[in-house]
Amino acid sequence: MTIFSGVHALQPVQKFGGLLLILLLVFAFLQPLYYPIDADIQDLGNMLQSSSISHWFGTDHFGRDMLARVASAIRLSFLLIVLSVGFALFFGLLMGVLSGYFGSWVDKICTFLCDIIMALPGLLFILLFAAIAPNTFWSLYLGISLVLWVEFFRMVRAMTQTIASSREIEASRLMGMDFFYCFKRHFLPKILPVVATLSAFAAGNAVLALATLGFINVGLRPPTAELGLMMTELFPYYYQAPFVFLQPIIAVFILVLSLQLLSGKMK
């Protein structure tokens, strides 16, 4: 299947979600080009200002430009999404297929690791990593990745076990085909569409997890531009500057909505 045929296979709601995500990423990643303002520069004489020619989205309680900070926070969130979902997808797919196909001790080890992670609620598990190494990006990345890995592993393992007992696999084995041929010919085409949908859904959960940690002041610390942390910092000024306070909330809403639509979960 080509890239263009894959795009045409998407539902209209998924295409809209993809377009919304692309527009948001263009806004965030091209900001240094079309709006070259440092997100950390303070101007205490220009605090909580409304939109103007010099500050399109206004300024926060330290006089920092809000457009630059929102764009920087979106870039940070998207980077964490790519790393976390990519890690969870790769190892979830690899270990899920090996566990479901070979079984035996491989399945026991992977299932035991999955049970350990599931013993604690996902957010609490991420909080443990954030508490061990506060104000570090890798602790959030590792905690979110492990929580997301469980979902990928369980889904891929269940599908692999079903496919492994099918007549197609039996025929390939009788013809002397090895595991790599079976993986490429039988497993991957059936698993990838489900995994792609799960990836978009998991990415939305990763954004919410990061924003929640920032809102309760766990994880990254000021002056880092992070959406949840910005909500906490601007909350005392919601009445004085409601438009400034709503900007990180709107950014989280659009980012999560686009990913949810892209996953096909909302129709």
PDB file of C-alpha atoms in Angstrom, residues 1 89-90 92-98 101 156 159-161 163-164 166 168-169 178-197:
ATOM      1  CA  MET A   1       0.000   0.000   0.000  1.00  0.00           C
ATOM      2  CA  LEU A  89       5.622   1.012  19.984  1.00  0.00           C
ATOM      3  CA  PHE A  90       8.984  -0.539  19.104  1.00  0.00           C
ATOM      4  CA  GLY A  92       5.675  -3.405  22.518  1.00  0.00           C
ATOM      5  CA  LEU A  93       5.600  -4.701  18.951  1.00  0.00           C
ATOM      6  CA  LEU A  94       8.847  -6.636  19.314  1.00  0.00           C
ATOM      7  CA  MET A  95       8.122  -8.246  22.670  1.00  0.00           C
ATOM      8  CA  GLY A  96       4.437  -8.777  21.900  1.00  0.00           C
ATOM      9  CA  VAL A  97       5.192 -10.729  18.724  1.00  0.00           C
ATOM     10  CA  LEU A  98       7.945 -12.782  20.359  1.00  0.00           C
ATOM     11  CA  TYR A 101       4.550 -16.483  18.752  1.00  0.00           C
ATOM     12  CA  VAL A 156       0.155  -7.155  19.982  1.00  0.00           C
ATOM     13  CA  MET A 159      -3.279 -10.550  18.116  1.00  0.00           C
ATOM     14  CA  THR A 160      -0.107 -12.577  17.601  1.00  0.00           C
ATOM     15  CA  GLN A 161      -1.503 -15.539  19.520  1.00  0.00           C
ATOM     16  CA  ILE A 163      -2.687 -15.190  14.084  1.00  0.00           C
ATOM     17  CA  ALA A 164      -0.135 -17.829  15.124  1.00  0.00           C
ATOM     18  CA  SER A 166      -4.347 -19.597  11.900  1.00  0.00           C
ATOM     19  CA  GLU A 168      -2.005 -19.238   7.031  1.00  0.00           C
ATOM     20  CA  ILE A 169       0.788 -19.666   9.562  1.00  0.00           C
ATOM     21  CA  ASP A 178      11.051 -18.997   8.871  1.00  0.00           C
ATOM     22  CA  PHE A 179       9.799 -16.588  11.540  1.00  0.00           C
ATOM     23  CA  PHE A 180      10.919 -13.446   9.706  1.00  0.00           C
ATOM     24  CA  TYR A 181       8.934 -14.389   6.619  1.00  0.00           C
ATOM     25  CA  CYS A 182       5.834 -15.083   8.717  1.00  0.00           C
ATOM     26  CA  PHE A 183       6.309 -11.790  10.547  1.00  0.00           C
ATOM     27  CA  LYS A 184       6.566  -9.779   7.333  1.00  0.00           C
ATOM     28  CA  ARG A 185       3.920 -11.687   5.388  1.00  0.00           C
ATOM     29  CA  HIS A 186       1.260 -12.480   7.990  1.00  0.00           C
ATOM     30  CA  PHE A 187       1.753 -10.633  11.292  1.00  0.00           C
ATOM     31  CA  LEU A 188       2.829  -7.141  10.291  1.00  0.00           C
ATOM     32  CA  PRO A 189       0.029  -6.369   7.756  1.00  0.00           C
ATOM     33  CA  LYS A 190      -2.642  -7.282  10.320  1.00  0.00           C
ATOM     34  CA  ILE A 191      -1.031  -5.724  13.364  1.00  0.00           C
ATOM     35  CA  LEU A 192       0.090  -2.382  11.891  1.00  0.00           C
ATOM     36  CA  PRO A 193      -3.399  -0.825  11.322  1.00  0.00           C
ATOM     37  CA  VAL A 194      -4.392  -1.568  14.914  1.00  0.00           C
ATOM     38  CA  VAL A 195      -1.053  -0.356  16.261  1.00  0.00           C
ATOM     39  CA  ALA A 196      -1.297   2.873  14.239  1.00  0.00           C
ATOM     40  CA  THR A 197      -4.672   3.649  15.788  1.00  0.00           C
TER      41      THR A 197
END
